[in-house]
Every structure is written in C-alpha cells, then in structure tokens.
Amino acid sequence: MKRMTAMNVAAILFYKGDDCMIKDYKTGCLEWRKSIIQYVACIIFFCTALFLQGIDSFAATALSANGALKVEGTKLVSQKTGKQVQLRGVSTHGINWDVGYPYISKDAFKTLRDKYSVNAIRLAMYTTEYYGYCDKGGAGESQSTVQSTLKTRIDTGVQAATDLGMYVIIDWHILNDQTPKKYQSQAKDFFTEMSLKYADYDNVIYEICNEPNGGTTWSDIKSYANTIIPVIRANDSDAVIIVGTPTWSQDVDVASKSPLKYDNVMYTLHFYSATHTDYYREKLKMALNNGLPIMVTEFGVSEASGNGSMNTSEAKKWLDLLDSNKISYFAWSLSSKDETASLLKAGTTKTSGWTTSQLSPAGKWILTQYNKRSDKNTTSYKPAQVNKVAIKNVKGKKAKITIKKVSKATGYQIIYSTNRKFKKASSVKTTKNSYTIKNLKKKTYYIKVRAYRKVNEKTYYGVYSKVVKINIKK
Ligand code: IDC
C-alpha cells in the first residue's frame, strides 16, 4: 500500500513538471530546473517510502514464509514450501476474562513476536466459565451481547495476528461443560460464522474443543468432530482443524487408535510440567508412533491447576521432545493474574512492551526458551567472524593463541597446518579466549579461527578469521 501511495505521489509530481515544460517555452530553462528538483525530490520520497515499507515487509514473518499450512502424516507443513513448520505460540487467558482480553492487541502480539520469538497466538474463548459464550453466568447483559463482544475480540485478535504475519488459533474453550456435545449446536453456528469470515485467511486455525473431561469418551468427541469439521470445511476447505482428546486433552494414545477420517486435522495434547511427566510423554510417543499428528495448544510449567509449583526440568524434557519432532506448542497464558502459569508478573499493568523484569518466573523461563529454540536464533544464527587472532611462540615449541571475543559464541575452533592451504590440518576447540597448541615442529604454521555457537545440540559456525602465520623457532 505504501509503495502505491509513493508511486501515485511521484506520478502527480512528474505530471506537473512535464506540464510546465511543455506550456512555457521561454522560461523552459527554469522549468526544466524546477522539474529536475521535483524529480530528485520524487526519488528521495520514493526511496524513503520503499525503505519504510521494507522494515515491515522485507523481514519475513512466519506467515509470509510459509503461507497456508497443511497436515502431512504427523507433520504440520507449509503449503508453499512443503517444509515442516513449528509454531511457538502463546495462548491468551480466557478472552472473556478481565485478566485475558486486555492483551488482545497488535502491540501485545508484536512484543511477543519481536522480543520473544512467538509466531502464533491462541485465542481461548471459554464456553461456560466467566461470562462464557454459551453460559454468561452472572453477566448483567444478554447472552447475545456477550457473544457479540467475544466475536469482536476474536476479530481484533485475528486481525492483529494477520497484520503481524502470525498464525492464530480460534479456540472453543470447553472446560466446565465437560463434553463438547453439550453446546454442539452453538458450536456449529459459531464455527459456521468463523469459517465464513476467515475462509481466505491462511493463518487461521480452528480448535473445536479445548479439553473434554468428566468421562467424555473419544467416541463422544468423534461424533462431535464429525459434525463440526464438515461445517468448517464447507466454507474453508483447507483449514487446519484441531481436535481435543479425552481426559483434559491427554489421551492422544486413545485417539491414535481410531483417528478421524478427515485430512488436515491435528489432535491435542496438553501438559503442565509440575504434574504431567514421563507417563504423558509416553502417551505422546505412542500416538506419534501410531501416526497421529499432534499439536500442544496448551502447556504450562506449573501444576495442572495453573498454580502451585514450577517444574522447569520436566518442562525442558517436554520442549526437547517436542522440538525433536517439530511439534508446535502454545504457553498458557498471557496474563498477569496471580497464578504460577501466568506469563506476566502478578500485578503488571502494562499490556504490551514487557521487559524481562515484567515477566513472571514462568514467563521468563518459557520465553527465554522460545528465544533460544526459535529458528531465528538457531538455524539462521551464525556467530560473527573472529576479527583478531594474536599468536605467540612460547617456550617448548608451543604457540599461544589469543582470540578477540565474539559475543554469544559458545567457543572457538582453531585450525592449524604447516600447509598454507590447510592440507592435513589439525583442529582443536576451546571455550576460552586463549589456547596454547603444544608439540609443534620447528616450522612455519598457518592458523585460522572461527567462532561457533551450540544450540539444542546443534553447532553453528561463523566465518573464519584471516589466516595468521607463525615461525616456530624454539
Ligand atoms: C485456568 C486458568 C485459571 C482459571 C481456570 C478456570 O488458569 O485462571 O480460573 O482456568 O477454570 C487447563 C485449561 C485452562 C486452565 C488451565 C490451568 O484448559 O482453562 O486455565 N488448564 O488450570 N487445562 C489444564 C490446565
């Protein structure tokens, strides 16, 4: 859009210039000069507009890089590149809660995207609790007013995520209602409306039932899913749809034995690491082995209550397992409510732009993990070039190498050889900035150094330094 505006303005300026030139032959020289000034002004203006636009659009977002998603086997892949895509998301608290909806904004999502490597948002809309979509409880307004407020919030959230190139889940957050069958007809209407509205949005994902519980069986859920999925597909034929599993979305193993017959469907596993450990990871492995595509649309480092203690060592095991399978996950929840699972420090009033000190302990841990684990900081991250290597012949045919520190490097690799082209070179790694190579010969050695960074068991190397030469004399 900005580019178009710049072009239009440029065209107008040009047109005026030309017009003058043709009209007034006598003052032609002056008009020419005028038109050159206009021409230069146009170019400057045009370039500035392009540059400003570039800041936003040239930086690839998850959405611009991957476009619409689809499910292939157990994987979530980009329809555009065919490559596997992993979402690292944040779930809102209930968008009907006052501790949830204030964070539905472009500013909030942008902070998560730019500072904490988040590429997806989940909009959790409770169906019963706290002015729910289907049960307004004590709300002093009609159910339909509650519903239209919630739909407006969803729209704000979807538009914000779309503008930022993020994926977004619309979550029908059943919980106290236990079985999705309870409000199936409302769900049908809701998803009809949503899928009509967002049919052309490549980034919208539908989660049709958060956590069935209270004895709801997989076959109950299947019957519900078999009603809702066709409703969505009628409007949005290739949307990715997420289906909850029995026992608060833990029994993916059960679902894997009898999956739904639709394409582009994923199944939910939720975990709270201070409660759910090995036993639940086994369920995940079993389901994957059976070929079930899984998305973790909710996890916390707290107990299942969302409160109590934190267990980050179990959470690390979970995230390692999920990352090794490129399974997407969403942290519960974007809130400053005084409970362990909240990502923001209790009482933080800021609704965007949080610094690390405004995050809760859970928020700090999770979002630090996101930054470490995101592609932005791993696969594409290479440490800077080592730009200074000093080398000194020390007693006993040793060479002491001093390397100028490269920020964020885990260590340095030193390559040395008596051959200028590094044939038959030796290599050593050190995590320190100085290193002494022993047992050298009385010869000329060539040495080059590069920094490396290790993330999640992978090593990323920077560019080699210039080659330095030393004559070993003693
Ligand atoms: C919790 C909220 C809490 C709220 C409660 C309502 O964190 O503030 O009072 O819901 O019942 C889930 C649910 C999710 C829960 C969360 C923590 O999907 O709604 O949120 N949790 O208990 N499943 C497992 C944990």
XYZ file of C-alpha atoms and ligand atoms in Angstrom:
499
model
C 0.000 0.000 0.000
C 2.714 2.458 0.919
C 4.512 1.685 -2.315
C 1.394 2.528 -4.291
C 0.969 5.794 -2.459
C 4.550 6.741 -3.189
C 4.068 5.941 -6.865
C 0.918 7.976 -7.067
C 2.562 10.988 -5.497
C 5.532 10.563 -7.795
C 3.224 10.447 -10.814
C 1.475 13.629 -9.772
C 4.765 15.469 -9.267
C 6.064 14.284 -12.621
C 2.920 15.234 -14.371
C 3.074 18.798 -13.038
C 6.694 19.104 -14.137
C 6.013 17.929 -17.665
C 3.035 20.136 -17.971
C 5.042 23.265 -17.154
C 7.824 22.328 -19.528
C 5.520 21.997 -22.469
C 3.495 25.091 -21.730
C 6.190 27.689 -21.339
C 8.937 27.527 -23.932
C 10.507 30.870 -22.973
C 11.012 30.020 -19.354
C 11.789 26.470 -20.345
C 15.213 26.514 -18.748
C 13.826 27.487 -15.390
C 11.018 24.981 -15.659
C 13.493 22.284 -16.526
C 15.424 23.076 -13.410
C 12.215 23.014 -11.436
C 11.347 19.677 -12.862
C 14.788 18.284 -12.022
C 14.305 19.362 -8.417
C 10.914 17.711 -8.472
C 12.452 14.626 -9.994
C 15.114 14.375 -7.289
C 12.524 15.064 -4.598
C 10.415 12.278 -6.035
C 13.261 9.818 -5.992
C 14.131 10.658 -2.388
C 10.495 10.396 -1.401
C 10.015 7.171 -3.282
C 13.105 5.555 -1.797
C 12.136 6.635 1.722
C 8.674 5.137 1.282
C 10.160 1.919 -0.014
C 12.620 1.811 2.843
C 9.929 2.388 5.467
C 7.775 -0.254 3.922
C 10.771 -2.545 3.749
C 11.219 -2.502 7.500
C 7.946 -4.319 7.835
C 7.621 -6.381 4.726
C 11.146 -7.443 3.884
C 11.570 -9.114 7.242
C 9.917 -12.469 6.638
C 7.225 -13.408 9.104
C 6.149 -16.969 9.832
C 3.114 -16.365 7.654
C 4.902 -14.738 4.716
C 7.470 -17.536 4.719
C 5.035 -20.424 4.996
C 1.567 -19.311 3.934
C -1.273 -21.735 4.489
C -0.466 -24.883 6.437
C -1.467 -28.479 5.941
C -1.021 -31.759 7.752
C 1.135 -34.475 6.216
C 1.390 -37.646 8.230
C 2.322 -36.488 11.722
C 3.715 -33.201 10.435
C 2.462 -29.678 10.050
C 3.893 -28.352 6.799
C 3.849 -25.208 4.715
C 1.684 -25.455 1.596
C 4.127 -23.037 -0.007
C 7.481 -24.680 0.691
C 6.463 -28.203 1.642
C 8.714 -27.874 4.691
C 7.742 -28.710 8.223
C 6.561 -25.753 10.294
C 6.707 -25.455 14.045
C 4.582 -22.911 15.840
C 5.822 -21.453 19.102
C 2.786 -19.772 20.442
C 1.206 -18.103 23.405
C -2.370 -18.676 24.473
C -4.395 -15.853 25.874
C -6.131 -16.463 29.179
C -9.883 -16.502 28.544
C -10.788 -13.688 26.186
C -13.952 -13.313 28.259
C -11.916 -12.713 31.429
C -10.720 -9.312 32.503
C -7.328 -10.912 33.084
C -7.347 -12.086 29.457
C -8.835 -9.687 26.924
C -6.713 -6.567 27.600
C -3.819 -8.303 25.845
C -5.630 -8.858 22.577
C -3.812 -6.211 20.585
C -1.303 -5.687 17.859
C 1.123 -4.116 20.333
C 0.979 -7.083 22.678
C 1.369 -9.646 19.904
C 4.155 -7.630 18.307
C 6.079 -7.627 21.581
C 5.703 -11.389 21.765
C 6.777 -11.747 18.138
C 9.730 -9.382 18.160
C 11.099 -9.831 21.647
C 10.217 -13.390 22.465
C 10.193 -15.285 19.143
C 6.480 -16.084 19.283
C 4.956 -16.833 15.885
C 1.407 -17.798 16.820
C -1.397 -16.796 19.175
C -4.245 -18.841 20.573
C -7.445 -17.001 21.380
C -9.075 -19.001 24.172
C -12.789 -18.385 24.367
C -14.404 -20.164 27.300
C -17.837 -21.540 26.571
C -19.060 -21.616 30.175
C -16.804 -20.030 32.810
C -16.861 -16.310 33.460
C -19.317 -14.774 31.016
C -18.857 -17.679 28.653
C -20.017 -17.776 25.066
C -22.737 -20.314 25.874
C -23.303 -19.569 29.553
C -22.946 -15.976 30.585
C -23.232 -16.822 34.280
C -23.705 -13.630 36.288
C -23.138 -11.227 33.407
C -25.640 -8.389 33.512
C -26.226 -8.438 29.786
C -27.910 -10.764 27.343
C -26.204 -13.902 26.070
C -26.192 -12.476 22.562
C -24.462 -9.287 23.746
C -21.834 -11.437 25.473
C -21.414 -13.339 22.232
C -21.026 -10.293 20.061
C -18.439 -8.816 22.459
C -16.468 -12.057 22.284
C -16.657 -12.185 18.498
C -15.382 -8.622 18.298
C -12.435 -9.649 20.472
C -11.727 -12.613 18.234
C -11.787 -10.326 15.251
C -9.357 -7.890 16.892
C -7.055 -10.801 17.689
C -7.232 -12.371 14.240
C -6.620 -9.038 12.506
C -3.679 -8.206 14.795
C -2.085 -11.606 14.214
C -2.675 -11.348 10.474
C -1.129 -7.888 10.256
C 1.907 -9.234 12.086
C 2.245 -12.352 9.953
C 1.443 -14.671 12.847
C -0.737 -17.780 12.942
C -3.817 -17.694 15.141
C -5.974 -20.365 16.728
C -9.648 -19.760 17.455
C -10.220 -21.973 20.471
C -13.673 -23.158 21.580
C -12.569 -23.453 25.180
C -14.811 -26.057 26.753
C -13.896 -26.930 30.334
C -16.633 -26.940 32.979
C -19.120 -28.031 30.335
C -17.051 -31.237 30.117
C -18.425 -32.614 26.881
C -18.438 -30.703 23.594
C -21.807 -32.348 22.902
C -23.386 -30.052 25.485
C -23.169 -26.969 23.300
C -22.787 -28.684 19.940
C -25.458 -26.640 18.194
C -23.907 -23.356 19.397
C -20.513 -24.641 18.245
C -21.994 -25.379 14.837
C -23.278 -21.836 14.469
C -20.084 -20.341 15.828
C -17.781 -22.270 13.505
C -20.037 -21.632 10.528
C -19.704 -17.932 11.178
C -15.958 -18.043 11.855
C -15.104 -20.173 8.832
C -17.160 -17.950 6.551
C -15.450 -14.873 7.876
C -11.909 -16.233 7.795
C -12.125 -18.566 4.802
C -9.443 -16.593 2.967
C -7.094 -16.266 5.897
C -4.134 -18.602 5.550
C -3.204 -18.162 9.181
C -6.428 -19.100 10.957
C -6.603 -22.490 12.690
C -9.764 -23.797 14.341
C -9.612 -25.646 17.658
C -13.032 -27.147 18.113
C -12.921 -28.336 21.744
C -10.297 -27.452 24.277
C -10.401 -30.149 26.954
C -13.150 -32.744 27.069
C -13.306 -34.235 30.566
C -15.679 -35.732 33.135
C -15.872 -39.106 31.444
C -16.323 -37.799 27.894
C -15.146 -40.619 25.650
C -13.194 -40.486 22.426
C -16.264 -41.688 20.601
C -18.299 -38.745 22.025
C -15.607 -36.397 20.777
C -15.516 -38.105 17.385
C -19.220 -37.735 16.983
C -18.920 -34.014 17.779
C -15.929 -33.587 15.465
C -17.756 -35.371 12.660
C -20.475 -32.733 12.984
C -18.270 -29.640 13.293
C -15.499 -30.433 10.807
C -17.835 -30.569 7.769
C -19.353 -27.254 8.837
C -15.930 -25.599 8.754
C -14.839 -27.393 5.606
C -17.935 -26.227 3.746
C -16.557 -22.682 3.945
C -12.848 -23.122 4.426
C -11.919 -26.314 2.654
C -8.240 -26.494 3.557
C -8.237 -25.132 7.115
C -6.215 -26.951 9.740
C -8.567 -28.140 12.480
C -7.504 -29.163 15.982
C -9.469 -31.674 17.994
C -9.245 -32.167 21.776
C -8.781 -35.616 23.273
C -10.303 -37.299 26.367
C -9.222 -36.524 29.969
C -8.390 -32.834 29.524
C -6.677 -33.469 26.198
C -4.212 -36.006 27.480
C -5.326 -39.225 25.798
C -3.714 -38.826 22.405
C -2.813 -42.514 22.584
C -6.519 -43.368 22.668
C -7.257 -41.078 19.720
C -4.368 -42.566 17.768
C -6.053 -45.948 17.739
C -9.085 -44.587 15.983
C -8.374 -41.268 14.287
C -10.924 -39.195 12.393
C -11.318 -39.751 8.695
C -10.566 -36.156 7.689
C -7.402 -34.611 6.287
C -5.723 -31.594 7.827
C -6.705 -32.498 11.338
C -4.408 -32.471 14.360
C -5.045 -33.736 17.861
C -4.401 -32.006 21.151
C -2.079 -32.925 23.947
C -1.865 -30.542 26.915
C 0.709 -30.748 29.697
C 1.587 -28.852 32.855
C 5.082 -29.938 33.713
C 4.785 -29.890 37.518
C 2.013 -32.501 37.167
C 2.487 -34.283 33.848
C 5.762 -36.067 33.316
C 7.079 -39.324 31.762
C 3.758 -41.128 31.696
C 2.278 -38.421 29.478
C 5.354 -38.156 27.286
C 4.923 -41.879 26.682
C 1.377 -41.223 25.515
C 2.744 -38.682 23.064
C 5.371 -41.105 21.755
C 2.817 -43.863 21.405
C 0.432 -41.631 19.480
C 3.216 -40.417 17.188
C 4.256 -43.989 16.529
C 0.691 -44.705 15.530
C 0.901 -41.789 13.078
C -1.206 -39.243 14.931
C -0.430 -35.560 14.154
C -0.271 -33.649 17.424
C -0.340 -30.030 18.469
C 0.226 -28.889 22.040
C -2.195 -25.986 22.118
C -1.612 -25.507 25.841
C 1.228 -26.145 28.234
C 2.492 -24.678 31.457
C 5.468 -25.072 33.751
C 3.077 -25.025 36.721
C 0.800 -27.682 38.168
C -2.335 -28.632 36.228
C -4.318 -26.133 38.290
C -2.338 -23.374 36.599
C -0.928 -22.580 40.023
C 1.360 -24.133 42.654
C 4.957 -25.075 41.999
C 7.001 -24.798 38.844
C 8.965 -27.628 37.300
C 11.335 -26.414 34.626
C 13.467 -29.531 34.397
C 10.418 -31.560 33.340
C 9.355 -28.698 31.080
C 12.752 -28.817 29.414
C 12.326 -32.532 28.756
C 8.959 -31.786 27.180
C 10.215 -28.984 24.974
C 13.220 -31.066 23.883
C 10.883 -33.890 22.913
C 8.512 -31.542 21.086
C 11.351 -29.752 19.297
C 12.914 -33.001 18.196
C 9.621 -33.812 16.462
C 8.914 -30.207 15.463
C 5.616 -30.327 17.291
C 4.006 -26.927 17.831
C 3.270 -25.652 21.323
C 1.435 -22.776 22.995
C 2.142 -21.484 26.501
C -0.722 -20.835 28.899
C -1.267 -17.913 29.470
C -0.800 -14.291 28.504
C -1.986 -12.766 31.748
C -0.826 -11.067 34.908
C -3.337 -12.999 37.022
C -1.693 -14.021 40.271
C -1.103 -17.685 39.426
C 2.060 -19.597 38.514
C 1.132 -20.227 34.877
C 0.720 -16.529 34.007
C 3.476 -15.269 31.758
C 3.389 -11.768 33.204
C 4.390 -10.834 36.721
C 1.364 -10.600 39.004
C 0.061 -7.086 39.021
C 1.952 -5.932 35.926
C -0.314 -3.367 34.360
C 1.459 -2.974 31.041
C -0.452 -4.595 28.225
C 2.482 -4.703 25.789
C 6.186 -3.937 25.543
C 7.105 -6.024 28.579
C 10.709 -6.161 29.590
C 12.036 -9.377 31.070
C 11.613 -7.959 34.551
C 7.882 -7.637 33.917
C 7.583 -11.326 33.175
C 6.703 -13.862 35.854
C 9.217 -16.622 36.699
C 7.242 -18.929 34.356
C 7.167 -16.259 31.656
C 10.894 -15.654 31.939
C 11.708 -19.307 31.687
C 9.333 -20.070 28.828
C 10.092 -17.030 26.707
C 13.836 -17.437 27.200
C 13.397 -20.975 25.918
C 11.437 -19.628 22.942
C 14.232 -17.236 22.087
C 16.831 -19.970 22.357
C 14.854 -22.511 20.409
C 13.399 -20.403 17.638
C 14.693 -20.783 14.090
C 15.502 -17.124 14.041
C 18.141 -17.711 16.685
C 19.270 -21.162 15.747
C 19.270 -22.328 12.160
C 19.900 -18.909 10.740
C 22.153 -17.748 13.541
C 25.846 -17.724 12.845
C 28.336 -16.145 15.195
C 30.226 -13.141 13.864
C 33.641 -13.504 12.292
C 36.607 -13.559 14.644
C 38.376 -10.388 13.686
C 41.563 -10.604 15.680
C 43.803 -13.568 16.334
C 47.133 -12.936 18.042
C 49.716 -15.673 18.151
C 52.967 -16.002 20.031
C 55.667 -18.630 20.014
C 56.111 -19.711 23.612
C 58.736 -21.919 25.168
C 58.968 -25.531 24.051
C 57.561 -25.327 20.523
C 54.219 -24.067 21.659
C 52.047 -21.360 20.185
C 49.782 -19.306 22.378
C 46.723 -18.086 20.546
C 44.620 -15.212 21.811
C 41.252 -14.662 20.183
C 39.210 -11.487 20.289
C 35.914 -12.376 21.944
C 32.859 -12.819 19.733
C 29.617 -12.142 21.553
C 27.244 -15.092 22.006
C 29.912 -17.584 20.903
C 29.982 -20.855 22.789
C 33.609 -21.379 21.798
C 36.221 -21.259 19.053
C 37.611 -23.743 16.601
C 41.285 -23.377 15.779
C 42.602 -24.913 12.567
C 46.351 -25.115 12.033
C 48.642 -26.621 9.474
C 52.138 -26.287 8.056
C 50.459 -26.071 4.682
C 49.220 -22.695 3.517
C 46.113 -24.319 2.026
C 45.434 -26.192 5.253
C 46.093 -29.631 3.884
C 46.388 -32.179 6.669
C 45.267 -29.540 9.128
C 44.662 -30.159 12.794
C 41.660 -28.804 14.632
C 41.030 -28.017 18.265
C 38.100 -26.484 20.039
C 38.206 -24.256 23.066
C 35.627 -22.383 25.043
C 38.267 -19.913 26.296
C 39.714 -16.907 24.520
C 43.234 -18.153 24.651
C 44.666 -21.531 23.859
C 48.156 -22.993 23.676
C 48.935 -25.506 20.962
C 51.666 -27.880 22.063
C 54.076 -30.240 20.299
C 54.637 -28.120 17.220
C 57.562 -28.602 14.872
C 60.241 -26.085 14.070
C 58.339 -24.929 11.024
C 56.012 -22.274 9.712
C 52.391 -22.734 10.732
C 49.223 -21.240 9.307
C 46.356 -20.743 11.682
C 42.725 -19.662 11.299
C 39.965 -19.469 13.850
C 36.198 -19.403 13.743
C 33.621 -18.940 16.470
C 30.776 -21.384 16.978
C 27.557 -21.464 18.861
C 25.821 -24.551 20.154
C 22.031 -24.530 20.376
C 19.942 -27.580 21.172
C 22.780 -29.968 20.393
C 23.449 -28.316 17.040
C 26.591 -26.359 16.277
C 26.545 -23.262 14.092
C 29.853 -21.915 12.811
C 30.841 -18.372 11.939
C 33.215 -17.339 9.180
C 36.949 -17.999 9.564
C 39.316 -15.255 10.665
C 42.127 -14.132 8.402
C 44.963 -16.640 8.300
C 47.834 -15.850 10.654
C 51.322 -17.202 10.189
C 53.978 -18.072 12.736
C 57.507 -19.434 12.583
C 58.147 -21.795 15.420
C 61.762 -21.283 16.350
C 62.394 -22.903 19.651
C -7.383 -21.935 34.234
C -6.900 -20.532 34.488
C -7.471 -20.012 35.771
C -8.977 -20.148 35.734
C -9.391 -21.558 35.375
C -10.887 -21.653 35.185
O -5.500 -20.518 34.519
O -7.105 -18.669 35.988
O -9.500 -19.785 36.997
O -8.766 -21.970 34.183
O -11.322 -22.939 35.317
C -6.372 -26.110 31.552
C -7.455 -25.326 30.934
C -7.332 -23.873 31.262
C -6.916 -23.688 32.710
C -5.502 -24.246 32.857
C -4.936 -24.105 34.268
O -7.543 -25.524 29.551
O -8.561 -23.268 31.019
O -6.900 -22.324 32.980
N -5.518 -25.652 32.486
O -5.723 -24.781 35.172
N -6.094 -27.389 31.342
C -5.089 -27.755 32.157
C -4.705 -26.661 32.887
